[in-house]
Amino acid sequence: MSDSPDTPATGPAGGAPGDGSTRGFGSEPAGRELLPTATPARTRAAVRELVRPRRGLAVAGFAAITVATGVGLLVQPLLGRIVDIVADHRPPGDITLPVVLLVLVALAQGATTALGLSLVSRLGETVLARLRERFVEKALRLPLEQVEKAGAGDLTARVTRDVSVVGEAVRDALPELARSLLAIALTLAAMAALDWRFFLAALIAVPVHASTARWYVRNAVPLYARQRIATGSQQQQLLDTIAGAGTVRAFRLEEEHTERVTRRSSAAVELTLRGVRLVLDFYNRLHIAEYAGLAAVLVTGFLLVRGGSVSIGTATAAALYFHSLFTPVNAALVLLDDAQSATAALARLVGVADQPSPEAEKRAHAPRPRTAAEAEAKAGGTVTVTGIHHAYEPGRPVLHDVDLTLRAGERVALVGPSGAGKTTLAKLIAGVHRPTAGSVRVTTNGARESGDGVPVALVTQETHVFAGPLADDLRLARADATDAELRTALTAVSALDWVVALPEGLDTVVGEGGHRLTSAQVQQLALARLVLADPPVAVLDEATAEAGSTGARLLEQAADRAVDGRTALVVAHRLTQAATADRIVVMDGGRIVESGTHDELCAAAGVYASLWEAWSGTRATADETPTHHRPDTTTLKDH
């Protein structure tokens, strides 16, 4: 129900406070609080949770890869057999059987490898798909305040770059790593089966490999974590600069913002180059291990053949076994690069996916729209605001010691000059932000709950139409709503007639690339979603502001019907909305300065009376203006 709310101004281009410089490569500017990142233990636990329902697929995939690897290990002994046949000057016909067996081994290995890789890839893609779903589900429910503190760049980097990195690892690195580790273990076992001394010779390379792996992990983990942060910081600065391009040009801040982008881009590039140097050093160390191990196996084979302990063919098979280890060992160690990068990205995804859902989000189904009789019998919740103080930035308070009670079923209009704190108070009641001090409580059916657990719907003037059928757009409020219930909700906001007139009615594609809707129609859809969601408390923050003079009355009537029977706080864009409310609350300078009915406040000759007088005078002047020259002067914020 809630659309994108206004955010506090934080700079000429809407960026974060401060100059946006980094305190070092990969560090975030002051004021940013990145979204949470899961610990290594929690990341492993999350992977186990995702894999557990698919244990059968995992076992089948790794079993197939094990068979494929085991079959492939028959190649070296068969080649060694051919070497012995040639060395013993046996008849050429003796080579036929080993060659035929080599062909069969190749076919069997190819088939089982394809099967194993496909099963492991299916496992990885299924797990990744579920992780994506959890991430998106929780990301959409993150408190706006948390997203604002982190910056859109952090969330964007996770949903794009991090998901891409994990996806590539699942498709490529995971199957290859599984096959490589199996190949290493089985090959070493095969060398021991030939002669235990070959196995000992091969182990000479292990200390070099182990030290290389430890060195790489120790350096790569923090480097890739900082690289992820630097990338998110770079994207955040780009988003801030592009989004505020008009303001940047107006204040002639092009050079300053270009320099900020350059700084953050340079930080990201420097970390990338560090990663390249790290990988080059990693390969150099691997080559040392390969040469030392192969030399040890060859020398061992020479000594054993000279002593008559093994044949030339067996020594050849041992050398081929070790040489065949180059590919899986290098692949496994090189995949540490992908693994560390994917692990860092996965931890960032799990950190968001693990965020707790508000109580309101856990309801399986929203209640059905109420009939007129039900609306009369069932009033909304009671909202109690006590001692609210709020500041978007320390030392710059927006609200000061606000106390307000909305009685069950009462419709309260919130008015006041621009900057009085009306939208901030509305969003605190809606749960979009949490107050710096004080509390917001709601009582429904006699049970008092905290603001996080109360279904309070917010409708603002910043509505959004999602691309797709109009019916799907409405069902965002309640997925199980029938077409009849959709029509009932549309009727409540006077939208059914124009919806029926669309080319395909409820199935008409709207949004990007679809049928274009007017501002008033878009706002009616938002109000219809409010009816479908059926919350006990509704907050309308200038929800009829986009209609202009022509559709103002229509939208005001639609809003009245949408909140009928609910407790409603209406940030009034037009004083005609305030005049018909049960009570009017006037704000100025972040405080409540007046409260009462329209007649009471007009008789008090205070702030509201002045606003009403200015409003009425403007309306009278507008009425005297010829229609074709009459400007739209009906908005309160223009006075």
XYZ file of C-alpha atoms in Angstrom:
639
model
C 0.000 0.000 0.000
C 2.751 2.391 0.854
C 4.377 4.164 -2.032
C 7.786 5.714 -2.036
C 7.733 8.334 0.687
C 9.575 11.583 0.731
C 13.058 11.505 2.113
C 14.687 14.295 4.094
C 16.930 16.603 2.163
C 20.534 15.712 2.825
C 22.445 17.854 0.386
C 22.180 19.712 -2.880
C 21.738 16.496 -4.836
C 19.991 14.447 -2.243
C 23.157 12.606 -1.280
C 24.381 11.560 2.090
C 25.532 14.092 4.615
C 29.113 15.086 4.334
C 31.305 15.303 1.295
C 30.949 11.643 0.445
C 34.681 10.949 0.644
C 35.868 7.553 1.795
C 38.024 7.103 4.848
C 40.048 4.493 3.004
C 39.517 2.006 0.264
C 36.173 0.314 0.697
C 35.055 2.311 3.702
C 31.705 4.051 3.833
C 31.262 7.792 4.284
C 30.111 9.099 7.618
C 26.384 8.781 8.117
C 25.971 5.526 6.198
C 24.817 2.412 8.040
C 25.157 -0.488 5.627
C 22.543 -3.202 5.538
C 23.520 -6.197 7.687
C 25.948 -8.862 6.515
C 25.635 -12.413 7.845
C 28.457 -14.011 9.822
C 30.308 -16.955 8.227
C 28.556 -19.384 10.595
C 25.138 -17.971 9.753
C 25.926 -18.047 6.028
C 26.826 -21.753 6.211
C 23.702 -22.440 8.251
C 21.559 -20.624 5.681
C 23.032 -22.739 2.878
C 22.287 -25.919 4.839
C 18.710 -24.750 5.388
C 18.284 -24.153 1.659
C 19.864 -27.483 0.647
C 18.095 -29.631 3.269
C 14.781 -29.968 1.370
C 16.757 -31.118 -1.695
C 19.037 -33.695 -0.059
C 18.066 -36.389 -2.572
C 19.119 -34.243 -5.508
C 22.396 -33.375 -3.783
C 23.226 -37.032 -3.026
C 22.374 -38.126 -6.576
C 24.463 -35.372 -8.134
C 27.570 -35.980 -6.062
C 27.219 -39.764 -6.471
C 27.195 -39.377 -10.251
C 30.282 -37.143 -10.119
C 32.043 -39.667 -7.876
C 31.343 -42.492 -10.347
C 32.528 -40.328 -13.252
C 35.760 -39.453 -11.460
C 36.395 -43.069 -10.437
C 35.856 -44.313 -13.993
C 38.236 -41.656 -15.285
C 41.002 -42.956 -13.029
C 41.164 -46.122 -15.140
C 42.819 -44.163 -17.974
C 46.302 -43.979 -16.415
C 46.637 -47.720 -15.613
C 45.444 -48.597 -19.132
C 48.045 -46.246 -20.624
C 50.657 -47.803 -18.331
C 49.555 -51.234 -19.585
C 50.173 -50.127 -23.168
C 53.643 -48.871 -22.177
C 54.459 -52.282 -20.654
C 53.253 -54.100 -23.794
C 55.505 -51.955 -25.951
C 58.465 -52.212 -23.533
C 58.134 -56.035 -23.452
C 57.932 -56.195 -27.292
C 54.635 -58.065 -27.211
C 52.498 -58.630 -30.329
C 50.596 -55.557 -31.573
C 47.306 -57.388 -31.066
C 47.805 -57.201 -27.293
C 47.159 -53.451 -27.474
C 43.601 -53.940 -28.767
C 41.979 -54.665 -25.415
C 43.493 -51.655 -23.555
C 42.508 -49.352 -26.436
C 38.913 -50.650 -26.475
C 38.735 -50.214 -22.711
C 40.020 -46.647 -23.068
C 37.180 -45.878 -25.480
C 34.606 -47.379 -23.109
C 36.074 -45.437 -20.182
C 35.826 -42.195 -22.162
C 32.178 -42.843 -23.044
C 31.214 -43.865 -19.505
C 33.059 -40.935 -17.972
C 31.455 -38.457 -20.369
C 27.938 -39.739 -19.679
C 28.270 -39.853 -15.890
C 30.033 -36.460 -15.804
C 27.231 -34.854 -17.812
C 24.631 -36.412 -15.515
C 26.454 -35.376 -12.344
C 27.096 -31.811 -13.472
C 23.497 -31.357 -14.578
C 22.189 -32.613 -11.220
C 24.592 -30.414 -9.227
C 23.770 -27.408 -11.425
C 20.062 -28.025 -10.927
C 20.637 -28.182 -7.184
C 22.599 -24.934 -7.232
C 20.100 -23.072 -9.401
C 17.172 -24.245 -7.260
C 18.881 -23.140 -4.061
C 19.874 -19.820 -5.643
C 16.319 -19.218 -6.846
C 14.976 -19.748 -3.340
C 17.643 -17.435 -1.905
C 16.694 -14.770 -4.468
C 13.032 -15.097 -3.478
C 13.859 -14.726 0.206
C 16.126 -11.766 -0.499
C 13.559 -9.912 -2.606
C 10.776 -10.705 -0.137
C 12.738 -9.273 2.782
C 14.254 -6.394 0.788
C 10.780 -5.163 -0.140
C 9.821 -5.204 3.545
C 12.896 -3.454 4.912
C 12.017 -0.351 6.925
C 12.450 2.687 4.711
C 14.523 4.344 7.399
C 17.016 1.458 7.275
C 17.263 1.641 3.480
C 17.751 5.409 3.594
C 20.582 5.093 6.118
C 22.303 2.412 4.042
C 21.766 4.232 0.764
C 20.140 2.843 -2.339
C 23.579 1.926 -3.713
C 24.122 -0.745 -1.054
C 20.800 -2.443 -1.802
C 21.313 -2.043 -5.567
C 24.783 -3.610 -5.404
C 23.409 -6.605 -3.504
C 20.469 -7.204 -5.794
C 22.619 -6.886 -8.945
C 26.336 -7.558 -8.533
C 26.154 -9.855 -5.499
C 23.351 -11.973 -6.964
C 25.321 -12.200 -10.226
C 28.497 -13.329 -8.439
C 26.671 -16.013 -6.469
C 24.823 -17.124 -9.616
C 28.057 -17.537 -11.571
C 29.571 -19.502 -8.698
C 26.553 -21.803 -8.549
C 26.553 -22.426 -12.299
C 30.297 -22.842 -12.788
C 32.353 -22.913 -9.606
C 30.262 -25.279 -7.471
C 30.125 -28.220 -9.940
C 33.772 -27.780 -10.926
C 34.918 -27.529 -7.310
C 33.016 -30.679 -6.363
C 34.526 -32.606 -9.258
C 38.032 -31.276 -8.565
C 37.997 -32.236 -4.889
C 36.775 -35.729 -5.715
C 39.434 -36.097 -8.416
C 42.184 -35.061 -5.988
C 41.100 -37.509 -3.289
C 40.581 -40.469 -5.617
C 43.769 -39.818 -7.596
C 45.896 -39.804 -4.452
C 44.219 -43.046 -3.377
C 45.001 -44.566 -6.787
C 48.660 -43.539 -6.497
C 48.834 -45.216 -3.105
C 47.327 -48.350 -4.668
C 50.134 -48.419 -7.245
C 52.803 -48.048 -4.574
C 52.682 -46.202 -1.283
C 55.974 -44.481 -2.092
C 54.387 -42.683 -5.044
C 51.787 -41.362 -2.638
C 54.467 -40.030 -0.276
C 56.299 -38.378 -3.168
C 53.103 -36.635 -4.266
C 52.580 -35.285 -0.758
C 55.679 -33.089 -1.149
C 53.485 -30.580 -2.996
C 50.844 -30.510 -0.246
C 52.646 -28.127 2.178
C 53.150 -25.607 -0.639
C 49.515 -25.923 -1.718
C 48.280 -25.616 1.884
C 50.392 -22.561 2.669
C 49.291 -20.978 -0.619
C 45.637 -21.580 0.184
C 45.977 -20.164 3.716
C 47.866 -17.134 2.456
C 45.291 -16.492 -0.240
C 42.245 -16.856 2.012
C 43.812 -14.642 4.677
C 44.352 -11.864 2.146
C 41.370 -12.406 -0.151
C 38.528 -12.422 2.394
C 38.979 -8.854 3.684
C 39.935 -7.614 0.228
C 36.764 -8.880 -1.428
C 34.610 -7.649 1.448
C 36.069 -4.151 1.044
C 35.667 -4.405 -2.716
C 31.928 -5.136 -2.301
C 31.539 -2.105 -0.025
C 33.490 0.106 -2.428
C 31.290 -1.004 -5.328
C 28.138 -0.222 -3.347
C 29.569 3.169 -2.369
C 30.377 3.899 -6.004
C 26.842 2.980 -7.106
C 25.340 5.091 -4.323
C 27.268 8.163 -5.437
C 26.239 7.602 -9.056
C 22.590 7.255 -8.014
C 22.748 10.384 -5.847
C 24.375 12.450 -8.582
C 22.073 11.261 -11.368
C 18.914 11.579 -9.266
C 19.832 15.114 -8.261
C 21.228 16.181 -11.635
C 18.869 19.144 -11.845
C 19.882 20.437 -8.414
C 23.560 19.781 -9.156
C 23.363 21.956 -12.267
C 21.297 24.631 -10.506
C 23.911 25.019 -7.747
C 26.826 24.594 -10.191
C 28.132 21.557 -8.308
C 29.120 19.534 -11.383
C 32.849 19.543 -10.586
C 32.291 18.610 -6.938
C 30.038 15.672 -7.788
C 32.308 14.537 -10.618
C 35.193 14.540 -8.151
C 33.125 12.460 -5.688
C 32.322 9.895 -8.365
C 35.990 9.829 -9.400
C 37.150 9.241 -5.822
C 34.779 6.345 -5.247
C 35.478 4.856 -8.668
C 39.219 5.102 -8.038
C 38.782 3.311 -4.716
C 36.911 0.477 -6.458
C 39.514 0.255 -9.248
C 42.406 0.202 -6.763
C 40.834 -2.693 -4.884
C 40.296 -4.550 -8.168
C 43.972 -4.102 -9.087
C 44.964 -5.385 -5.675
C 42.892 -8.460 -6.411
C 44.675 -8.964 -9.735
C 48.105 -8.771 -8.060
C 46.927 -11.208 -5.414
C 45.823 -13.719 -8.068
C 49.154 -13.427 -9.938
C 51.123 -14.165 -6.764
C 48.745 -17.061 -6.127
C 49.554 -18.672 -9.501
C 53.297 -18.248 -9.021
C 53.133 -20.233 -5.781
C 51.078 -22.974 -7.453
C 53.709 -23.481 -10.135
C 56.367 -24.106 -7.490
C 54.222 -26.851 -5.955
C 53.622 -28.507 -9.344
C 57.279 -28.655 -10.292
C 58.392 -29.924 -6.869
C 55.740 -32.652 -6.757
C 56.248 -33.902 -10.321
C 60.025 -34.013 -9.864
C 59.583 -36.062 -6.683
C 57.263 -38.583 -8.402
C 59.587 -38.961 -11.410
C 62.635 -39.520 -9.197
C 60.705 -42.052 -7.110
C 59.582 -43.883 -10.255
C 63.149 -43.992 -11.579
C 64.477 -45.473 -8.338
C 61.659 -48.033 -8.057
C 62.033 -49.185 -11.682
C 65.814 -49.480 -11.301
C 65.300 -51.514 -8.134
C 62.754 -53.760 -9.864
C 59.937 -52.853 -7.498
C 57.598 -51.624 -10.234
C 57.413 -51.794 -14.012
C 57.967 -48.915 -16.399
C 54.215 -48.911 -17.081
C 53.399 -48.543 -13.372
C 55.884 -45.668 -12.988
C 54.346 -44.075 -16.081
C 50.846 -44.437 -14.596
C 52.043 -42.807 -11.345
C 53.571 -39.869 -13.244
C 50.407 -39.496 -15.318
C 48.305 -39.611 -12.157
C 50.282 -36.777 -10.603
C 50.266 -34.805 -13.832
C 46.494 -35.234 -13.992
C 46.336 -33.633 -10.549
C 47.535 -30.311 -12.018
C 44.105 -29.495 -13.408
C 41.899 -30.387 -10.393
C 44.355 -28.982 -7.824
C 44.762 -25.732 -9.736
C 41.016 -25.585 -10.359
C 40.221 -26.158 -6.690
C 42.701 -23.537 -5.517
C 41.823 -21.077 -8.265
C 38.170 -21.563 -7.400
C 39.063 -20.206 -3.979
C 39.038 -16.849 -5.769
C 35.462 -17.379 -6.935
C 34.556 -19.017 -3.634
C 35.807 -16.105 -1.531
C 34.108 -13.579 -3.784
C 30.869 -15.608 -3.799
C 31.054 -16.143 -0.026
C 31.346 -12.400 0.563
C 28.418 -11.778 -1.782
C 26.389 -14.612 -0.235
C 26.907 -13.221 3.267
C 25.504 -9.871 2.109
C 22.446 -11.571 0.586
C 21.824 -13.739 3.646
C 22.211 -10.671 5.867
C 19.181 -9.114 4.184
C 17.270 -12.393 3.755
C 17.566 -13.027 7.511
C 15.887 -9.761 8.457
C 12.819 -10.381 10.641
C 9.428 -9.660 9.103
C 7.004 -7.330 10.867
C 3.986 -9.015 12.402
C 1.726 -7.422 9.829
C 3.700 -9.024 7.022
C 3.256 -12.499 8.500
C -0.499 -12.587 8.035
C -1.317 -15.241 5.459
C -4.296 -13.340 4.085
C -5.594 -9.856 4.487
C -9.262 -9.538 5.537
C -11.939 -9.190 2.891
C -13.364 -5.755 2.018
C -16.148 -4.849 4.416
C -19.713 -4.137 3.487
C -21.294 -0.863 4.541
C -23.015 -2.592 7.472
C -19.745 -4.161 8.601
C -17.960 -0.847 8.313
C -20.477 0.758 10.635
C -20.219 -2.078 13.144
C -16.454 -2.430 13.074
C -14.453 0.699 13.798
C -10.704 1.009 13.269
C -7.966 1.076 15.858
C -7.051 3.739 18.374
C -3.703 5.433 17.741
C -1.851 6.975 20.674
C 1.173 9.157 20.017
C 3.062 10.030 23.194
C 5.953 12.474 23.547
C 7.219 12.060 20.003
C 10.530 13.685 19.095
C 12.157 12.993 15.751
C 15.209 14.137 13.798
C 16.526 12.841 10.496
C 19.946 14.195 11.392
C 21.344 14.683 14.906
C 20.878 18.220 16.114
C 18.191 19.059 13.534
C 14.864 18.076 15.136
C 11.753 17.936 12.967
C 9.151 17.102 15.632
C 9.072 18.333 19.216
C 7.118 16.619 22.021
C 4.060 15.681 19.947
C 1.076 14.081 21.735
C -1.913 12.941 19.695
C -4.733 10.426 20.048
C -6.835 9.159 17.128
C -9.989 7.546 18.470
C -11.372 4.390 16.871
C -13.186 5.242 13.662
C -12.239 8.926 13.867
C -11.121 10.837 10.788
C -8.489 13.440 11.673
C -7.156 16.009 9.211
C -3.572 17.176 9.662
C -2.918 20.678 8.295
C -0.270 23.329 8.551
C 2.259 25.274 6.499
C 4.955 23.544 4.470
C 7.729 22.181 6.682
C 5.518 21.946 9.756
C 6.272 18.201 10.159
C 2.972 16.793 8.896
C 4.477 14.146 6.588
C 7.020 13.123 9.219
C 4.306 12.558 11.821
C 2.208 10.634 9.280
C 5.119 8.335 8.467
C 5.896 7.737 12.129
C 2.303 6.657 12.698
C 2.451 4.477 9.565
C 5.637 2.816 10.848
C 7.820 4.008 7.972
C 10.200 5.648 10.456
C 10.833 5.046 14.121
C 10.746 8.096 16.386
C 13.929 9.366 17.960
C 12.039 9.506 21.248
C 8.496 8.765 22.376
C 6.134 6.050 21.225
C 3.362 5.234 18.771
C 0.813 2.659 19.923
C -2.365 1.281 18.439
C -5.231 -0.466 20.186
C -7.366 -2.813 18.090
C -10.132 -5.008 19.529
C -8.945 -4.130 23.005
C -5.398 -5.418 22.461
C -2.579 -2.912 22.556
C 0.316 -3.585 20.221
C 3.455 -1.788 19.172
C 3.586 0.070 15.906
C 5.650 -2.668 14.246
C 2.862 -5.217 14.636
C -0.113 -3.082 13.572
C -1.523 -3.184 10.042
C -1.433 0.523 9.225
C -1.639 1.373 5.518
C -0.016 4.466 4.032
C -1.095 6.038 0.748
C 0.919 8.990 -0.532
C 0.798 11.180 -3.610
C 3.798 9.285 -4.994
C 1.918 6.320 -6.399
C 3.331 3.665 -8.696
C 1.725 1.495 -11.334
C 3.511 -1.811 -11.862
C 3.898 -3.140 -15.382
C 1.370 -5.882 -16.075
C -2.379 -6.526 -15.982
C -4.333 -4.026 -13.924
C -5.834 -6.876 -11.877
C -2.344 -7.972 -10.788
C -1.569 -4.400 -9.781
C -4.613 -4.419 -7.495
C -3.825 -7.872 -6.089
C -0.589 -6.530 -4.631
C -2.809 -5.568 -1.684
C -4.369 -9.038 -1.422
C -3.184 -11.852 -3.661
C -6.269 -14.040 -3.218
C -8.818 -11.357 -4.172
C -11.383 -12.491 -6.758
C -12.391 -10.418 -9.765
C -15.675 -9.654 -8.029
C -13.806 -8.293 -5.003
C -11.603 -6.211 -7.269
C -14.680 -4.680 -8.847
C -16.156 -3.995 -5.409
C -12.999 -2.136 -4.400
C -12.975 -0.182 -7.668
C -16.619 0.729 -7.202
C -15.835 2.067 -3.732
C -13.387 4.585 -5.225
C -15.507 5.399 -8.329
C -13.033 3.708 -10.671
C -15.037 0.789 -12.037
C -16.552 2.703 -14.956
C -13.263 3.715 -16.526
C -11.683 0.313 -15.754
C -14.522 -1.483 -17.576
C -14.025 0.900 -20.500
C -10.379 -0.116 -20.908
C -9.559 -2.302 -23.958
C -9.400 -5.499 -21.891
C -10.957 -4.385 -18.629
C -9.150 -5.760 -15.594
C -6.750 -7.658 -17.876
C -5.533 -4.475 -19.584
C -1.757 -4.149 -19.330
C -0.794 -0.921 -17.561
C 2.475 0.571 -16.398
C 5.679 0.621 -18.421
C 4.889 -0.135 -22.054
C 1.162 -0.568 -21.340
C -1.977 1.553 -21.313
C -1.263 5.023 -19.967
C -3.315 6.090 -16.948
C -3.994 9.621 -15.761
C -2.696 10.844 -12.398
C -6.207 10.692 -10.943
C -6.690 7.108 -12.180
C -3.374 6.048 -10.691
C -4.412 7.536 -7.355
C -7.751 5.720 -7.531
C -5.880 2.427 -7.953
C -3.869 3.206 -4.820
C -7.083 3.883 -2.914
C -8.619 0.662 -4.282
C -5.611 -1.247 -2.930
C -6.305 0.374 0.421
C -9.871 -0.974 0.310
C -8.597 -4.456 -0.583
C -5.962 -4.482 2.164
C -8.660 -3.381 4.638
C -6.425 -2.112 7.491
C -7.980 -0.781 10.690
C -5.850 2.366 10.419
C -5.202 4.351 7.239
C -2.806 7.249 6.727
C -3.333 9.416 3.642
C -0.429 11.757 2.988
C -1.726 14.219 0.386
C -3.174 11.233 -1.446
C -5.330 13.465 -3.677
C -2.675 16.053 -4.483
C -1.931 14.881 -8.021
C -5.477 15.359 -9.297
C -5.329 19.113 -9.847
C -8.510 21.145 -9.711
C -10.416 19.036 -12.232
C -10.324 15.705 -10.422
C -9.941 17.011 -6.869
C -13.543 16.527 -5.788
C -13.733 13.055 -7.336
C -10.587 11.897 -5.535
C -11.655 13.453 -2.248
C -14.900 11.500 -2.404
C -12.997 8.323 -3.318
C -10.644 8.866 -0.371
C -13.599 9.413 1.973
C -15.149 6.095 0.936
C -11.786 4.261 1.113
C -11.270 5.240 4.760
C -14.930 4.836 5.751
C -15.155 2.871 8.988
C -11.420 3.104 9.657
C -9.367 5.285 11.893
C -7.858 7.742 9.439
C -5.178 10.410 9.532
C -5.400 12.612 6.444
C -2.602 15.030 5.640
C -4.915 17.505 3.922
C -3.756 18.914 0.628
C -6.941 20.940 0.304
C -8.762 22.549 3.195
C -12.052 21.186 1.896
C -10.826 17.812 3.130
C -10.080 19.283 6.542
C -13.450 20.995 6.817
C -15.309 17.680 6.559
C -13.070 15.774 9.000
C -14.200 14.807 12.498
C -11.298 16.766 13.922
C -8.563 19.023 12.614
C -5.028 19.048 14.028
C -2.864 22.048 13.099
C 0.933 21.746 13.110
C 3.543 24.472 12.957
C 7.266 24.259 13.570
C 7.129 20.555 14.414
C 4.502 20.997 17.135
C 0.737 20.656 17.421
C -0.564 24.171 17.939
C -4.340 23.683 17.528
C -6.892 20.900 17.605
C -10.653 20.924 17.158
C -13.495 20.883 14.658
C -13.649 23.212 11.686
C -16.169 25.514 13.358
C -14.264 25.576 16.638
C -10.964 26.478 14.998
C -12.514 29.134 12.789
C -14.104 30.722 15.872
C -10.760 30.604 17.719
C -9.210 32.961 15.122
C -5.869 31.142 15.267
C -3.535 29.562 12.721
C -6.253 27.457 11.103
C -8.609 30.420 10.832
C -5.882 32.335 8.987
C -5.288 29.418 6.641
C -9.004 29.037 6.000
C -9.403 32.738 5.357
C -6.523 32.697 2.867
C -7.956 29.574 1.252
C -11.465 30.989 0.999
C -10.179 34.255 -0.416
C -8.159 32.488 -3.061
C -11.107 30.309 -3.988
C -13.329 33.384 -4.326
C -10.756 35.083 -6.524
C -10.437 31.955 -8.626
C -14.217 31.794 -9.021
C -14.203 35.350 -10.387
C -11.531 34.486 -12.935
C -12.757 33.542 -16.443
C -12.666 29.767 -16.874
C -10.167 29.775 -19.691
C -7.750 31.924 -17.638
C -8.392 30.356 -14.236
C -5.202 28.990 -12.658
C -5.038 25.999 -10.317
C -4.777 27.770 -6.960
C -6.489 25.164 -4.870
C -3.528 23.663 -3.090
C -2.818 24.564 0.500
C 0.922 24.305 0.074
C 0.855 27.176 -2.440
C -0.250 29.627 0.277
